[in-house]
Amino acid sequence: MDVLKLDRVVLATDGSPQAETAVDLVKSASWPDGSTIEVLTVYEPLGVGMDLPPDAFIAYDRDARAEIDEELAKTRRRLERERVTIDTAMRRGRPATEIVAEAERLRADLIITGSRGRSPVPTMPPASVAAQGPDPAERPGPPRRVPRLRAVVVADDGSTEAARAVKLVASWPIFHGLATRVVSVAPVYTPVTTGYGPIRHPDAKQSYAEGIDTLRGIHGFIAEDAAVRLTDAGVPARSDTRFGDPANEIIMAALEHEADLIVMGSHGRTGVERVMLGSVARNVLTHAPVSVLIVHAPIDR
């Protein structure tokens, strides 16, 4: 299996408790020698329409930058370790826009950011991770927000994007030795049976059942094949085949297996520089009560 590099990381933090969880997660992970982690804080300017004298805006900007500099220095000291470079950066503007722009500028392999109860920062190629997912609206079990990785769920639907997610988990040392479940979900939904229509016909029922059996075999093979490849790469993995709504089943698998992280590819095809997510990835990212890492194709360096 080809190896994907992990040597440039952007850690976006705003000093919130959720961002502190992301910092702790970065501190606990095993990063490759020679990698660089940039700690980034973006602050939004005061509203242009506010009725304040110019001196007030200048003083606010000066005080904000001084406070952020101090917090960035503290975070840098927390993360310092041998053979890993910790840089800091400050940007002014809309956080989501500036974080993505900074990651593009650095050609980052990974963005890490805490969530504040809404969908986290859009993903960057080849991957990004929300260090804490937003609270689910109606999900069984307590949310698992932990500053370390112990167990992982990898979603694989047989697509090129999913294959890259599997390759990433196999390649990056932060995943080596972690208990992993490969989940492949057949998008099968309960048919409507009103007493009318072809689903009531015996031939249609048989065709439907045969289709389910075929999907079970396909997705079972996908999950088992990925689990074998991950295990061979030093990531002990088992397979899990499911049926139903993909986003819901991926989240349920993470809860049942007590995973700290979901890793998946995205089928998003629109948006600026591929930062938009496909519907399944967006739903998982929005509703999962655990960390989520979305994998995209890389930007050419």
Protein backbone atom coordinates (compact mmCIF):
# COMPACT_ATOMS: atom_id res chain seq x y z
CA MET A 1 0.00 0.00 0.00
CA ASP A 2 1.32 3.45 -0.95
CA VAL A 3 2.27 5.76 1.90
CA LEU A 4 0.62 9.17 2.36
CA LYS A 5 2.72 11.85 4.00
CA LEU A 6 1.82 13.65 7.19
CA ASP A 7 4.29 16.46 7.66
CA ARG A 8 2.29 19.72 7.64
CA VAL A 9 -0.55 20.34 10.08
CA VAL A 10 -2.64 23.42 10.84
CA LEU A 11 -4.13 23.49 14.35
CA ALA A 12 -6.77 26.23 14.53
CA THR A 13 -7.56 27.42 18.05
CA ASP A 14 -9.61 30.24 19.55
CA GLY A 15 -9.00 29.52 23.24
CA SER A 16 -12.42 27.91 23.74
CA PRO A 17 -12.82 24.64 25.70
CA GLN A 18 -13.47 22.84 22.41
CA ALA A 19 -10.24 24.20 20.96
CA GLU A 20 -8.38 23.16 24.11
CA THR A 21 -9.57 19.60 23.50
CA ALA A 22 -8.07 19.84 20.01
CA VAL A 23 -4.76 21.04 21.47
CA ASP A 24 -4.72 18.14 23.92
CA LEU A 25 -5.43 15.75 21.07
CA VAL A 26 -2.47 17.10 19.11
CA LYS A 27 -0.26 16.87 22.19
CA SER A 28 -1.16 13.21 22.75
CA ALA A 29 -0.64 12.07 19.14
CA SER A 30 2.55 10.56 17.71
CA TRP A 31 3.72 12.88 14.92
CA PRO A 32 6.39 11.89 12.39
CA ASP A 33 9.88 13.24 12.89
CA GLY A 34 10.42 16.40 10.87
CA SER A 35 6.74 17.34 10.73
CA THR A 36 5.54 20.91 11.27
CA ILE A 37 2.47 21.93 13.27
CA GLU A 38 1.28 25.50 12.88
CA VAL A 39 -0.94 26.81 15.66
CA LEU A 40 -3.28 29.33 14.06
CA THR A 41 -5.67 31.85 15.61
CA VAL A 42 -8.03 33.94 13.51
CA TYR A 43 -9.77 36.91 15.04
CA GLU A 44 -12.64 38.78 13.46
CA PRO A 45 -12.47 42.55 13.14
CA LEU A 46 -15.04 44.77 14.81
CA GLY A 47 -18.08 45.52 12.72
CA VAL A 48 -17.42 48.30 10.23
CA GLY A 49 -20.76 49.91 11.00
CA MET A 50 -20.09 50.30 14.72
CA ASP A 51 -20.14 53.90 15.92
CA LEU A 52 -16.70 54.07 17.48
CA PRO A 53 -13.87 56.55 17.01
CA PRO A 54 -10.85 55.37 14.98
CA ASP A 55 -8.66 55.29 18.09
CA ALA A 56 -10.99 52.72 19.64
CA PHE A 57 -10.61 50.40 16.67
CA ILE A 58 -6.83 50.74 16.81
CA ALA A 59 -6.75 50.04 20.54
CA TYR A 60 -9.01 47.00 20.14
CA ASP A 61 -6.82 45.58 17.40
CA ARG A 62 -3.65 46.16 19.44
CA ASP A 63 -5.09 44.57 22.59
CA ALA A 64 -6.52 41.62 20.69
CA ARG A 65 -3.21 40.87 18.97
CA ALA A 66 -1.30 41.10 22.26
CA GLU A 67 -3.69 38.68 23.97
CA ILE A 68 -3.58 36.24 21.05
CA ASP A 69 0.23 36.38 20.94
CA GLU A 70 0.33 35.40 24.60
CA GLU A 71 -2.08 32.51 24.13
CA LEU A 72 -0.24 31.26 21.04
CA ALA A 73 3.03 31.28 22.98
CA LYS A 74 1.44 29.21 25.76
CA THR A 75 0.06 26.70 23.26
CA ARG A 76 3.41 26.45 21.52
CA ARG A 77 5.13 25.61 24.81
CA ARG A 78 2.51 22.94 25.53
CA LEU A 79 3.12 21.24 22.20
CA GLU A 80 6.92 21.47 21.98
CA ARG A 81 8.71 18.18 21.47
CA GLU A 82 11.87 16.90 19.84
CA ARG A 83 12.05 16.57 16.06
CA VAL A 84 8.70 18.34 15.53
CA THR A 85 8.52 22.04 14.60
CA ILE A 86 5.79 24.09 16.29
CA ASP A 87 5.02 27.39 14.57
CA THR A 88 2.38 30.00 15.36
CA ALA A 89 0.39 32.34 13.16
CA MET A 90 -2.30 34.98 13.55
CA ARG A 91 -4.75 36.02 10.86
CA ARG A 92 -7.51 38.63 10.79
CA GLY A 93 -10.84 37.94 9.06
CA ARG A 94 -13.57 35.33 8.83
CA PRO A 95 -12.26 32.24 10.67
CA ALA A 96 -13.42 29.56 8.22
CA THR A 97 -12.09 31.45 5.21
CA GLU A 98 -8.76 32.31 6.79
CA ILE A 99 -8.13 28.80 8.14
CA VAL A 100 -8.68 27.26 4.72
CA ALA A 101 -6.53 29.92 3.06
CA GLU A 102 -3.70 29.34 5.53
CA ALA A 103 -3.84 25.58 5.00
CA GLU A 104 -3.72 26.10 1.25
CA ARG A 105 -0.75 28.45 1.61
CA LEU A 106 1.16 25.89 3.67
CA ARG A 107 0.01 22.96 1.53
CA ALA A 108 -1.12 21.39 4.79
CA ASP A 109 -1.87 17.69 5.00
CA LEU A 110 -4.29 18.14 7.88
CA ILE A 111 -6.45 20.79 9.54
CA ILE A 112 -7.45 20.25 13.16
CA THR A 113 -10.09 22.46 14.73
CA GLY A 114 -12.57 22.24 17.58
CA SER A 115 -16.28 22.53 16.89
CA ARG A 116 -18.48 25.05 18.66
CA GLY A 117 -21.81 23.29 18.21
CA ARG A 118 -22.07 23.79 14.46
CA SER A 119 -20.46 22.29 11.41
CA PRO A 120 -16.68 22.69 11.71
CA VAL A 121 -14.39 24.33 9.22
CA PRO A 122 -14.71 23.00 5.64
CA THR A 123 -12.27 20.24 4.79
CA MET A 124 -8.94 20.69 3.15
CA PRO A 125 -7.13 18.18 0.92
CA PRO A 126 -6.17 15.61 1.75
CA ALA A 127 -7.82 15.64 5.16
CA SER A 128 -9.14 17.65 8.01
CA VAL A 129 -10.44 16.75 11.41
CA ALA A 130 -12.85 18.31 13.82
CA ALA A 131 -11.30 17.56 17.18
CA GLN A 132 -14.74 17.64 18.72
CA GLY A 133 -18.02 17.00 16.97
CA PRO A 134 -21.17 18.99 17.68
CA ASP A 135 -23.84 17.66 19.99
CA PRO A 136 -26.23 15.25 18.24
CA ALA A 137 -29.89 16.20 18.15
CA GLU A 138 -31.22 12.75 19.02
CA ARG A 139 -28.57 10.07 19.40
CA PRO A 140 -28.30 7.28 21.95
CA GLY A 141 -25.35 7.25 24.30
CA PRO A 142 -23.21 10.06 25.67
CA PRO A 143 -20.89 12.07 23.43
CA ARG A 144 -17.27 10.97 23.55
CA ARG A 145 -15.05 14.03 23.56
CA VAL A 146 -11.59 12.92 24.53
CA PRO A 147 -8.19 14.56 23.97
CA ARG A 148 -6.62 11.38 22.63
CA LEU A 149 -7.23 8.57 20.15
CA ARG A 150 -7.92 5.02 21.29
CA ALA A 151 -10.34 3.57 18.74
CA VAL A 152 -11.24 4.50 15.16
CA VAL A 153 -14.07 3.81 12.72
CA VAL A 154 -13.16 3.99 9.02
CA ALA A 155 -16.04 4.27 6.54
CA ASP A 156 -15.46 2.51 3.21
CA ASP A 157 -18.04 2.38 0.40
CA GLY A 158 -15.65 1.10 -2.23
CA SER A 159 -15.11 4.51 -3.81
CA THR A 160 -11.82 6.14 -4.72
CA GLU A 161 -12.35 8.68 -1.93
CA ALA A 162 -12.89 5.93 0.64
CA ALA A 163 -9.83 4.06 -0.60
CA ARG A 164 -7.75 7.15 0.08
CA ALA A 165 -9.16 7.35 3.60
CA VAL A 166 -8.12 3.75 4.23
CA LYS A 167 -4.67 4.45 2.79
CA LEU A 168 -4.32 7.49 5.03
CA VAL A 169 -5.10 5.50 8.17
CA ALA A 170 -2.63 2.82 7.11
CA SER A 171 0.10 5.39 6.43
CA TRP A 172 -0.05 7.89 9.26
CA PRO A 173 1.77 6.86 12.46
CA ILE A 174 -0.86 8.50 14.67
CA PHE A 175 -3.13 5.54 13.83
CA HIS A 176 -0.68 2.68 14.24
CA GLY A 177 -1.74 0.21 16.90
CA LEU A 178 -5.22 1.70 17.36
CA ALA A 179 -8.24 -0.61 17.44
CA THR A 180 -10.12 0.04 14.20
CA ARG A 181 -13.43 -0.97 12.64
CA VAL A 182 -13.98 -0.69 8.91
CA VAL A 183 -17.66 0.04 8.30
CA SER A 184 -19.22 -0.43 4.88
CA VAL A 185 -22.87 0.61 4.59
CA ALA A 186 -25.16 -0.63 1.83
CA PRO A 187 -27.62 2.22 1.22
CA VAL A 188 -30.72 0.06 1.62
CA TYR A 189 -33.96 1.64 2.78
CA THR A 190 -37.16 -0.05 3.89
CA PRO A 191 -39.54 -0.12 0.91
CA VAL A 192 -42.99 1.38 1.21
CA THR A 193 -45.57 -1.43 1.20
CA THR A 194 -49.02 0.09 0.78
CA GLY A 195 -50.64 -2.94 -0.78
CA TYR A 196 -50.29 -1.42 -4.23
CA GLY A 197 -47.40 -1.32 -6.63
CA PRO A 198 -44.71 -3.80 -7.77
CA ILE A 199 -43.17 -4.45 -4.33
CA ARG A 200 -46.25 -6.56 -3.49
CA HIS A 201 -45.66 -8.81 -6.45
CA PRO A 202 -43.83 -12.08 -5.60
CA ASP A 203 -41.33 -11.61 -8.42
CA ALA A 204 -40.51 -8.11 -7.23
CA LYS A 205 -40.06 -9.35 -3.66
CA GLN A 206 -37.66 -12.04 -4.85
CA SER A 207 -35.68 -9.52 -6.92
CA TYR A 208 -35.49 -7.18 -3.95
CA ALA A 209 -34.25 -9.98 -1.67
CA GLU A 210 -31.66 -11.04 -4.23
CA GLY A 211 -30.50 -7.44 -4.52
CA ILE A 212 -30.05 -7.25 -0.76
CA ASP A 213 -27.99 -10.44 -0.78
CA THR A 214 -25.79 -9.03 -3.55
CA LEU A 215 -25.23 -5.79 -1.65
CA ARG A 216 -24.41 -7.75 1.50
CA GLY A 217 -21.73 -9.63 -0.38
CA ILE A 218 -20.27 -6.53 -2.04
CA HIS A 219 -20.07 -4.42 1.10
CA GLY A 220 -18.91 -7.36 3.17
CA PHE A 221 -16.00 -7.81 0.78
CA ILE A 222 -15.22 -4.07 0.84
CA ALA A 223 -15.07 -3.97 4.63
CA GLU A 224 -13.12 -7.20 5.00
CA ASP A 225 -10.58 -6.29 2.32
CA ALA A 226 -9.89 -2.91 3.92
CA ALA A 227 -9.62 -4.49 7.38
CA VAL A 228 -7.01 -6.95 6.12
CA ARG A 229 -4.97 -4.20 4.45
CA LEU A 230 -5.05 -2.05 7.58
CA THR A 231 -4.06 -4.94 9.82
CA ASP A 232 -1.14 -5.76 7.53
CA ALA A 233 -0.06 -2.11 7.82
CA GLY A 234 0.01 -2.21 11.62
CA VAL A 235 -3.51 -0.93 12.32
CA PRO A 236 -5.48 -3.83 13.87
CA ALA A 237 -8.87 -3.73 12.17
CA ARG A 238 -12.10 -5.71 11.96
CA SER A 239 -14.93 -5.40 9.45
CA ASP A 240 -18.53 -4.28 10.05
CA THR A 241 -21.18 -4.44 7.29
CA ARG A 242 -24.40 -2.46 7.70
CA PHE A 243 -27.57 -1.49 5.83
CA GLY A 244 -29.57 1.72 5.77
CA ASP A 245 -28.81 5.43 5.72
CA PRO A 246 -25.00 5.67 5.40
CA ALA A 247 -24.46 8.71 7.65
CA ASN A 248 -26.69 7.34 10.39
CA GLU A 249 -25.11 3.88 10.29
CA ILE A 250 -21.57 5.29 10.36
CA ILE A 251 -22.42 7.34 13.45
CA MET A 252 -24.14 4.39 15.14
CA ALA A 253 -21.10 2.21 14.44
CA ALA A 254 -18.85 4.79 16.09
CA LEU A 255 -21.08 4.82 19.17
CA GLU A 256 -21.37 1.04 19.38
CA HIS A 257 -17.62 0.51 18.97
CA GLU A 258 -16.83 3.40 21.37
CA ALA A 259 -14.69 5.07 18.74
CA ASP A 260 -13.00 8.41 19.33
CA LEU A 261 -12.70 9.23 15.63
CA ILE A 262 -14.51 8.61 12.33
CA VAL A 263 -12.37 8.66 9.19
CA MET A 264 -14.09 8.87 5.81
CA GLY A 265 -13.75 10.18 2.29
CA SER A 266 -15.97 12.85 0.77
CA HIS A 267 -17.79 12.74 -2.54
CA GLY A 268 -18.11 16.52 -2.70
CA ARG A 269 -17.49 17.82 -6.20
CA THR A 270 -18.44 21.51 -6.00
CA GLY A 271 -17.21 24.57 -4.23
CA VAL A 272 -13.96 26.51 -4.14
CA GLU A 273 -10.87 24.29 -4.40
CA ARG A 274 -12.76 21.11 -3.38
CA VAL A 275 -13.53 22.27 0.16
CA MET A 276 -17.23 21.42 -0.12
CA LEU A 277 -18.41 18.12 1.34
CA GLY A 278 -20.65 15.43 -0.05
CA SER A 279 -23.98 14.91 1.70
CA VAL A 280 -22.96 11.82 3.70
CA ALA A 281 -19.72 13.41 4.93
CA ARG A 282 -21.53 16.62 5.83
CA ASN A 283 -24.23 14.76 7.77
CA VAL A 284 -21.63 12.76 9.70
CA LEU A 285 -19.58 15.87 10.41
CA THR A 286 -22.68 17.75 11.60
CA HIS A 287 -24.23 15.07 13.81
CA ALA A 288 -21.44 12.77 15.02
CA PRO A 289 -20.69 13.16 18.77
CA VAL A 290 -17.08 12.10 18.15
CA SER A 291 -14.17 13.52 16.17
CA VAL A 292 -14.45 13.33 12.39
CA LEU A 293 -11.67 13.32 9.80
CA ILE A 294 -12.66 13.95 6.18
CA VAL A 295 -10.24 12.91 3.44
CA HIS A 296 -9.96 14.59 0.04
CA ALA A 297 -7.59 14.23 -2.88
CA PRO A 298 -4.33 16.14 -2.35
CA ILE A 299 -3.40 19.47 -3.83
CA ASP A 300 -0.40 19.19 -6.14
CA ARG A 301 2.70 20.56 -4.44
